[in-house]
C-alpha atoms as an extended CHARMM CRD file, in Angstrom:
* protein
*
       150  EXT
         1         1  MET       CA            183.4070000000      144.4070000000      153.0080000000  PROA      1               0.0000000000
         2         2  PHE       CA            180.3430000000      146.3460000000      151.8190000000  PROA      2               0.0000000000
         3         3  ARG       CA            180.0450000000      144.0530000000      148.8120000000  PROA      3               0.0000000000
         4         4  SER       CA            180.0260000000      140.9880000000      151.0850000000  PROA      4               0.0000000000
         5         5  ILE       CA            177.3600000000      142.4320000000      153.3630000000  PROA      5               0.0000000000
         6         6  LEU       CA            175.2450000000      143.4580000000      150.3850000000  PROA      6               0.0000000000
         7         7  ALA       CA            175.6370000000      139.9780000000      148.8660000000  PROA      7               0.0000000000
         8         8  GLY       CA            174.4550000000      138.3990000000      152.1250000000  PROA      8               0.0000000000
         9         9  VAL       CA            171.4760000000      140.7320000000      152.4270000000  PROA      9               0.0000000000
        10        10  ILE       CA            170.4210000000      140.1830000000      148.8160000000  PROA      10              0.0000000000
        11        11  GLY       CA            170.8800000000      136.4140000000      149.2250000000  PROA      11              0.0000000000
        12        12  TYR       CA            168.6630000000      136.4720000000      152.3210000000  PROA      12              0.0000000000
        13        13  LEU       CA            166.0200000000      138.5850000000      150.5900000000  PROA      13              0.0000000000
        14        14  ALA       CA            166.0400000000      136.1520000000      147.6620000000  PROA      14              0.0000000000
        15        15  MET       CA            165.4480000000      133.2980000000      150.1170000000  PROA      15              0.0000000000
        16        16  ALA       CA            162.5820000000      135.1340000000      151.8060000000  PROA      16              0.0000000000
        17        17  LEU       CA            160.9450000000      136.0190000000      148.4920000000  PROA      17              0.0000000000
        18        18  ALA       CA            161.3180000000      132.4560000000      147.2180000000  PROA      18              0.0000000000
        19        19  ILE       CA            159.7110000000      131.0770000000      150.3910000000  PROA      19              0.0000000000
        20        20  MET       CA            156.8010000000      133.5120000000      150.1390000000  PROA      20              0.0000000000
        21        21  VAL       CA            156.1740000000      132.6980000000      146.4690000000  PROA      21              0.0000000000
        22        22  LEU       CA            156.6030000000      128.9300000000      146.8550000000  PROA      22              0.0000000000
        23        23  PHE       CA            154.4790000000      128.6510000000      150.0110000000  PROA      23              0.0000000000
        24        24  THR       CA            151.7230000000      130.8900000000      148.6470000000  PROA      24              0.0000000000
        25        25  GLY       CA            151.6080000000      128.9770000000      145.3660000000  PROA      25              0.0000000000
        26        26  ALA       CA            151.6400000000      125.6420000000      147.1510000000  PROA      26              0.0000000000
        27        27  PHE       CA            148.8490000000      126.6670000000      149.5140000000  PROA      27              0.0000000000
        28        28  LEU       CA            146.7240000000      127.9150000000      146.6370000000  PROA      28              0.0000000000
        29        29  ALA       CA            147.3760000000      124.6760000000      144.7320000000  PROA      29              0.0000000000
        30        30  LEU       CA            146.7650000000      122.3430000000      147.6730000000  PROA      30              0.0000000000
        31        31  GLY       CA            144.0190000000      124.2370000000      149.4610000000  PROA      31              0.0000000000
        32        32  ALA       CA            143.4610000000      124.1970000000      153.1900000000  PROA      32              0.0000000000
        33        33  ASP       CA            142.0280000000      120.6780000000      153.2170000000  PROA      33              0.0000000000
        34        34  ARG       CA            145.2350000000      119.1440000000      151.8210000000  PROA      34              0.0000000000
        35        35  ALA       CA            147.6480000000      121.4890000000      153.6160000000  PROA      35              0.0000000000
        36        36  PHE       CA            146.1800000000      120.8000000000      157.0790000000  PROA      36              0.0000000000
        37        37  GLN       CA            144.8190000000      117.8710000000      159.0380000000  PROA      37              0.0000000000
        38        38  PRO       CA            140.9730000000      117.8550000000      159.0680000000  PROA      38              0.0000000000
        39        39  GLY       CA            139.5250000000      120.7250000000      161.1190000000  PROA      39              0.0000000000
        40        40  THR       CA            142.8780000000      121.7850000000      162.5960000000  PROA      40              0.0000000000
        41        41  PHE       CA            145.9190000000      123.9010000000      161.8120000000  PROA      41              0.0000000000
        42        42  ASP       CA            148.2330000000      120.8720000000      162.1240000000  PROA      42              0.0000000000
        43        43  THR       CA            150.1180000000      120.5290000000      158.8500000000  PROA      43              0.0000000000
        44        44  ALA       CA            149.4420000000      117.4880000000      156.6860000000  PROA      44              0.0000000000
        45        45  PRO       CA            152.1590000000      115.2380000000      155.2300000000  PROA      45              0.0000000000
        46        46  SER       CA            151.6220000000      116.8600000000      151.8180000000  PROA      46              0.0000000000
        47        47  TRP       CA            152.4950000000      120.2420000000      153.3270000000  PROA      47              0.0000000000
        48        48  LEU       CA            155.5850000000      118.8180000000      155.0210000000  PROA      48              0.0000000000
        49        49  ALA       CA            156.7890000000      117.6320000000      151.6170000000  PROA      49              0.0000000000
        50        50  VAL       CA            156.2250000000      121.1240000000      150.2050000000  PROA      50              0.0000000000
        51        51  TRP       CA            157.9790000000      122.6430000000      153.2140000000  PROA      51              0.0000000000
        52        52  GLY       CA            161.0560000000      120.4620000000      152.7220000000  PROA      52              0.0000000000
        53        53  ILE       CA            161.3490000000      121.0600000000      148.9920000000  PROA      53              0.0000000000
        54        54  ALA       CA            160.7140000000      124.8030000000      149.2900000000  PROA      54              0.0000000000
        55        55  SER       CA            163.1790000000      125.1770000000      152.1650000000  PROA      55              0.0000000000
        56        56  ILE       CA            165.9410000000      123.4450000000      150.2650000000  PROA      56              0.0000000000
        57        57  ALA       CA            165.2240000000      125.3080000000      147.0140000000  PROA      57              0.0000000000
        58        58  ALA       CA            165.0980000000      128.7280000000      148.6990000000  PROA      58              0.0000000000
        59        59  SER       CA            168.3120000000      128.1900000000      150.6670000000  PROA      59              0.0000000000
        60        60  LEU       CA            170.1380000000      126.9320000000      147.5540000000  PROA      60              0.0000000000
        61        61  LEU       CA            168.9730000000      130.0310000000      145.6910000000  PROA      61              0.0000000000
        62        62  GLY       CA            170.0440000000      132.3720000000      148.4910000000  PROA      62              0.0000000000
        63        63  GLY       CA            173.5030000000      130.8230000000      148.7300000000  PROA      63              0.0000000000
        64        64  PHE       CA            173.9310000000      130.8190000000      144.9520000000  PROA      64              0.0000000000
        65        65  ILE       CA            173.0080000000      134.5050000000      144.6330000000  PROA      65              0.0000000000
        66        66  CYS       CA            175.1660000000      135.4590000000      147.6150000000  PROA      66              0.0000000000
        67        67  ALA       CA            178.2010000000      133.7010000000      146.1300000000  PROA      67              0.0000000000
        68        68  LYS       CA            177.6560000000      135.2160000000      142.6830000000  PROA      68              0.0000000000
        69        69  LEU       CA            177.4450000000      138.7570000000      144.0850000000  PROA      69              0.0000000000
        70        70  ALA       CA            180.2870000000      138.4960000000      146.6100000000  PROA      70              0.0000000000
        71        71  ALA       CA            183.9630000000      138.6760000000      145.7830000000  PROA      71              0.0000000000
        72        72  PRO       CA            185.4250000000      135.2290000000      144.9410000000  PROA      72              0.0000000000
        73        73  SER       CA            187.3870000000      135.0380000000      148.1980000000  PROA      73              0.0000000000
        74        74  SER       CA            184.5660000000      136.4370000000      150.3350000000  PROA      74              0.0000000000
        75        75  LYS       CA            183.1270000000      134.5890000000      153.3090000000  PROA      75              0.0000000000
        76        76  ALA       CA            179.7090000000      136.1650000000      152.6530000000  PROA      76              0.0000000000
        77        77  PRO       CA            177.9690000000      132.7840000000      152.1520000000  PROA      77              0.0000000000
        78        78  VAL       CA            179.2870000000      131.6230000000      155.5270000000  PROA      78              0.0000000000
        79        79  GLY       CA            177.9530000000      134.8190000000      157.0740000000  PROA      79              0.0000000000
        80        80  LEU       CA            174.5980000000      134.2120000000      155.4270000000  PROA      80              0.0000000000
        81        81  ALA       CA            174.5500000000      130.6310000000      156.7210000000  PROA      81              0.0000000000
        82        82  VAL       CA            175.2990000000      131.8630000000      160.2600000000  PROA      82              0.0000000000
        83        83  ALA       CA            172.5230000000      134.4720000000      159.9660000000  PROA      83              0.0000000000
        84        84  VAL       CA            170.1030000000      131.7640000000      158.7970000000  PROA      84              0.0000000000
        85        85  VAL       CA            170.9740000000      129.6170000000      161.8240000000  PROA      85              0.0000000000
        86        86  ILE       CA            170.6040000000      132.5160000000      164.2790000000  PROA      86              0.0000000000
        87        87  LEU       CA            167.3050000000      133.7320000000      162.8170000000  PROA      87              0.0000000000
        88        88  GLY       CA            166.0350000000      130.1590000000      162.5650000000  PROA      88              0.0000000000
        89        89  LEU       CA            166.7990000000      129.4960000000      166.2270000000  PROA      89              0.0000000000
        90        90  VAL       CA            165.1060000000      132.7490000000      167.2610000000  PROA      90              0.0000000000
        91        91  THR       CA            162.0350000000      131.6560000000      165.3040000000  PROA      91              0.0000000000
        92        92  ALA       CA            162.1430000000      128.1730000000      166.8370000000  PROA      92              0.0000000000
        93        93  PHE       CA            162.2280000000      129.5690000000      170.3720000000  PROA      93              0.0000000000
        94        94  ALA       CA            159.4230000000      132.0280000000      169.5480000000  PROA      94              0.0000000000
        95        95  ASN       CA            157.2720000000      129.2010000000      168.1360000000  PROA      95              0.0000000000
        96        96  ALA       CA            157.7810000000      127.0880000000      171.2530000000  PROA      96              0.0000000000
        97        97  SER       CA            155.3190000000      129.2470000000      173.1940000000  PROA      97              0.0000000000
        98        98  ARG       CA            152.6600000000      129.9110000000      170.5550000000  PROA      98              0.0000000000
        99        99  PRO       CA            149.0510000000      129.6570000000      171.7490000000  PROA      99              0.0000000000
       100       100  ASP       CA            146.6840000000      127.0860000000      170.2780000000  PROA      100             0.0000000000
       101       101  PRO       CA            144.9850000000      128.7320000000      167.2600000000  PROA      101             0.0000000000
       102       102  GLY       CA            141.7440000000      126.8030000000      167.8220000000  PROA      102             0.0000000000
       103       103  PRO       CA            139.6540000000      125.0950000000      165.1490000000  PROA      103             0.0000000000
       104       104  ARG       CA            140.1180000000      125.9000000000      161.4800000000  PROA      104             0.0000000000
       105       105  ASP       CA            137.4090000000      127.8500000000      159.6470000000  PROA      105             0.0000000000
       106       106  ALA       CA            136.2760000000      126.8630000000      156.1650000000  PROA      106             0.0000000000
       107       107  ASN       CA            137.1170000000      130.3020000000      154.6950000000  PROA      107             0.0000000000
       108       108  LEU       CA            140.8140000000      130.6050000000      155.3740000000  PROA      108             0.0000000000
       109       109  SER       CA            143.0840000000      133.2240000000      153.8170000000  PROA      109             0.0000000000
       110       110  THR       CA            146.6590000000      132.4100000000      152.8650000000  PROA      110             0.0000000000
       111       111  LEU       CA            147.9870000000      134.8810000000      155.4430000000  PROA      111             0.0000000000
       112       112  GLU       CA            145.8430000000      133.3940000000      158.2060000000  PROA      112             0.0000000000
       113       113  ALA       CA            146.9430000000      129.8920000000      157.2420000000  PROA      113             0.0000000000
       114       114  GLY       CA            150.6050000000      130.8870000000      157.4540000000  PROA      114             0.0000000000
       115       115  ALA       CA            150.1650000000      132.6360000000      160.7830000000  PROA      115             0.0000000000
       116       116  LYS       CA            148.2290000000      129.8120000000      162.4360000000  PROA      116             0.0000000000
       117       117  ALA       CA            149.8970000000      126.7480000000      160.8930000000  PROA      117             0.0000000000
       118       118  ILE       CA            151.3060000000      124.2880000000      163.4030000000  PROA      118             0.0000000000
       119       119  GLN       CA            154.3820000000      122.4920000000      162.1290000000  PROA      119             0.0000000000
       120       120  PRO       CA            155.7360000000      119.4430000000      163.9550000000  PROA      120             0.0000000000
       121       121  ALA       CA            158.4050000000      120.5070000000      166.4600000000  PROA      121             0.0000000000
       122       122  TRP       CA            161.1730000000      118.7110000000      164.5920000000  PROA      122             0.0000000000
       123       123  THR       CA            160.6430000000      120.8740000000      161.4860000000  PROA      123             0.0000000000
       124       124  VAL       CA            161.0110000000      124.1100000000      163.4260000000  PROA      124             0.0000000000
       125       125  TRP       CA            164.3110000000      122.9250000000      164.9190000000  PROA      125             0.0000000000
       126       126  ALA       CA            165.5580000000      121.3740000000      161.6620000000  PROA      126             0.0000000000
       127       127  GLN       CA            164.9310000000      124.5220000000      159.6140000000  PROA      127             0.0000000000
       128       128  PRO       CA            168.1050000000      126.3790000000      160.7190000000  PROA      128             0.0000000000
       129       129  ALA       CA            170.3250000000      123.4180000000      159.7640000000  PROA      129             0.0000000000
       130       130  ILE       CA            168.5270000000      122.8140000000      156.4630000000  PROA      130             0.0000000000
       131       131  GLY       CA            168.7760000000      126.5060000000      155.6180000000  PROA      131             0.0000000000
       132       132  ALA       CA            172.4600000000      126.8060000000      156.4880000000  PROA      132             0.0000000000
       133       133  LEU       CA            173.4550000000      123.6520000000      154.6220000000  PROA      133             0.0000000000
       134       134  GLY       CA            171.4100000000      124.7500000000      151.6200000000  PROA      134             0.0000000000
       135       135  VAL       CA            173.0630000000      128.1750000000      151.6120000000  PROA      135             0.0000000000
       136       136  LEU       CA            176.5280000000      126.6270000000      151.7030000000  PROA      136             0.0000000000
       137       137  ALA       CA            175.6510000000      124.1390000000      148.9420000000  PROA      137             0.0000000000
       138       138  GLY       CA            174.1310000000      126.9050000000      146.8170000000  PROA      138             0.0000000000
       139       139  ALA       CA            177.2260000000      129.0310000000      147.3560000000  PROA      139             0.0000000000
       140       140  ARG       CA            179.3920000000      126.1680000000      146.2160000000  PROA      140             0.0000000000
       141       141  LEU       CA            177.3400000000      125.8980000000      143.0360000000  PROA      141             0.0000000000
       142       142  GLY       CA            177.5800000000      129.6530000000      142.5720000000  PROA      142             0.0000000000
       143       143  ARG       CA            181.3460000000      129.6220000000      142.9100000000  PROA      143             0.0000000000
       144       144  LYS       CA            181.9690000000      126.8870000000      140.3590000000  PROA      144             0.0000000000
       145       145  THR       CA            183.5150000000      128.3400000000      137.2640000000  PROA      145             0.0000000000
       146       146  VAL       CA            182.8300000000      127.1300000000      133.7900000000  PROA      146             0.0000000000
       147       147  PRO       CA            186.0680000000      126.4900000000      131.8960000000  PROA      147             0.0000000000
       148       148  ALA       CA            186.6660000000      128.9420000000      129.0860000000  PROA      148             0.0000000000
       149       149  ARG       CA            186.6080000000      127.5000000000      125.5840000000  PROA      149             0.0000000000
       150       150  ALA       CA            189.6560000000      127.9900000000      123.4660000000  PROA      150             0.0000000000
């Protein structure tokens, strides 16, 4: 049981770290002018593409790591997927009542950009499903065994 919980926690931490690294790198590569619509904190289509790719990659990684660390018969990846859905829904409800961040300044830090970014509503509600499906797919990849050579 402890091994399954630890596998889920480490899988989640791997997802969080991957998201932080991928989003920070993408923002530094794109810059504020390509990540946001002009003068606002509304995300641009280029950022939505990054968001989708990073979300899928991070959830696949988290599920893969969780499955590799858990016992073969463990339901840890399912637990991780459920946790991703619950935390994603909590985040979606919290984002529903965010105040307008106002106009975007020219000198914008990565942390400020992340805190003030306004994603389209559909992305906030799709994130829990994308994350859970990615975790389960990553777990499936992590559980595949390579046949031994004779």
